[in-house]
Short mmCIF file of C-alpha atoms in Angstrom, two decimals:
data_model
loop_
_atom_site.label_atom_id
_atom_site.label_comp_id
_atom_site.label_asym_id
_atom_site.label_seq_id
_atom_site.Cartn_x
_atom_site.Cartn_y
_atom_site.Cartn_z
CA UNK V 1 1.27 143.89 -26.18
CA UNK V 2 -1.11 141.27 -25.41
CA UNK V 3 -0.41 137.43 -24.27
CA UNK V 4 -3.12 134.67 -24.06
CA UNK V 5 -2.52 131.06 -24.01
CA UNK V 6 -5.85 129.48 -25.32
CA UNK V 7 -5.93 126.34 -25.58
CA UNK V 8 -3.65 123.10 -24.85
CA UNK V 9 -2.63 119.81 -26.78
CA UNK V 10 -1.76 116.46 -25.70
CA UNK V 11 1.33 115.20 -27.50
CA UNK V 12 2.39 111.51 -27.71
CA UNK V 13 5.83 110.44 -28.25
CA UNK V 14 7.48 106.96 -29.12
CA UNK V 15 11.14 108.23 -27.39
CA UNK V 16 9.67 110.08 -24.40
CA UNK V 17 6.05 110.17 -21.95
CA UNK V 18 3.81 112.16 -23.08
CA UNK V 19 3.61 116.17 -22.80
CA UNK V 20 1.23 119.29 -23.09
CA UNK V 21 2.19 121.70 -25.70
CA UNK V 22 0.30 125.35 -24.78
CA UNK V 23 -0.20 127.43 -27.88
CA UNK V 24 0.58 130.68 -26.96
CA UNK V 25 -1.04 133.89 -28.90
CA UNK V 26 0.52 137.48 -29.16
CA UNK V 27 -1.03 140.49 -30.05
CA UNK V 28 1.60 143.04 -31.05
CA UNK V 29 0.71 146.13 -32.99
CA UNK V 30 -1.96 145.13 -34.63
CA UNK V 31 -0.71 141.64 -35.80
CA UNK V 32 -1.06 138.23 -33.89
CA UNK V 33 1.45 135.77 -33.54
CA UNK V 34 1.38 132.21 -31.99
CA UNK V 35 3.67 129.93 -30.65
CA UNK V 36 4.12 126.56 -29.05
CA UNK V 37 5.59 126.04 -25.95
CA UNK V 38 6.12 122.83 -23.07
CA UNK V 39 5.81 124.00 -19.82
CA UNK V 40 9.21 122.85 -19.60
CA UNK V 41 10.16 126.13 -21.50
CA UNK V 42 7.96 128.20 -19.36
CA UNK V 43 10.02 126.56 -16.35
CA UNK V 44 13.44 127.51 -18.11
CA UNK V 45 12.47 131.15 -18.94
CA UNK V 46 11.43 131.55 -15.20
CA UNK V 47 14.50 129.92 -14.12
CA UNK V 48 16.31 132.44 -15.78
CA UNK V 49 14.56 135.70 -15.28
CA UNK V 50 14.80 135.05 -11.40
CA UNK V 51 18.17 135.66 -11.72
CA UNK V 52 17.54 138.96 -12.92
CA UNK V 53 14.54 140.49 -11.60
CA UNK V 54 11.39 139.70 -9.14
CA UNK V 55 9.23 137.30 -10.88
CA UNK V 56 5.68 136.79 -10.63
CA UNK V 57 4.67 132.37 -8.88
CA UNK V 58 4.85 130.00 -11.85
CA UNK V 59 2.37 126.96 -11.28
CA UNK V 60 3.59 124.05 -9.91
CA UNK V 61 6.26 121.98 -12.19
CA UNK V 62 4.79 118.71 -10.62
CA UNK V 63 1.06 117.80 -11.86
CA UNK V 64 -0.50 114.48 -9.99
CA UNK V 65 -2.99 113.82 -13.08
CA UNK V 66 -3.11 115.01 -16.35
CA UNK V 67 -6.81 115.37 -16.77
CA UNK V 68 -8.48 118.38 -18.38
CA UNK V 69 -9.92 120.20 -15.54
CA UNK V 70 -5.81 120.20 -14.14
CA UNK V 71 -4.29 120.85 -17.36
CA UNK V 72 -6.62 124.09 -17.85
CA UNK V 73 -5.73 125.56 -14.53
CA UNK V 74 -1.98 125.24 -15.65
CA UNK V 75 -3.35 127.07 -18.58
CA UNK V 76 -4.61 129.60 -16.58
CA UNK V 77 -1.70 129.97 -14.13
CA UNK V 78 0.81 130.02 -17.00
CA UNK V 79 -1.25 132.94 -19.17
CA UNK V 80 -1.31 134.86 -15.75
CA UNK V 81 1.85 134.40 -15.27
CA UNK V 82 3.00 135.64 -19.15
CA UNK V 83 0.59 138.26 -18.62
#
């Protein structure tokens, strides 16, 4: 199995700030599958598989800017991080 996260989105929204969606590819026996997450998500799923074994560092929940040069190395961490 196979995990990349290649590329991000900006999403607006009229009831909340706005978030990054990652779009998360899987390559599973021949056949690829994608996904959105939030990093919110990411942070739940690590939240919940330190209770059960030794995880890998997430990156950092808190981001000072959201400009694209910050945004990719959350990218980056987070695809490590799946991988």
């Amino acid at each position: 199995m196979e995990v990349y996260i290649p590329s991000f989105r900006y999403e607006e929204s009229d009831l909340e700030r706005g978030y990054t969606v990652f779009k998360i590819e899987v390559l599973m026996n021949g056949r690829k599958h994608f996904v959105e997450k939030r990093y919110s998500e990411f942070h739940a799923l690590h939240k919940k598989l330190k209770k059960c074994i030794k995880t890998p560092e997430i990156p950092s929940k808190h981001v000072r800017n959201w400009v694209p040069k910050v945004l990719e190395q959350r990218r980056q961490g987070l695809e490590t991080y799946l991988q």
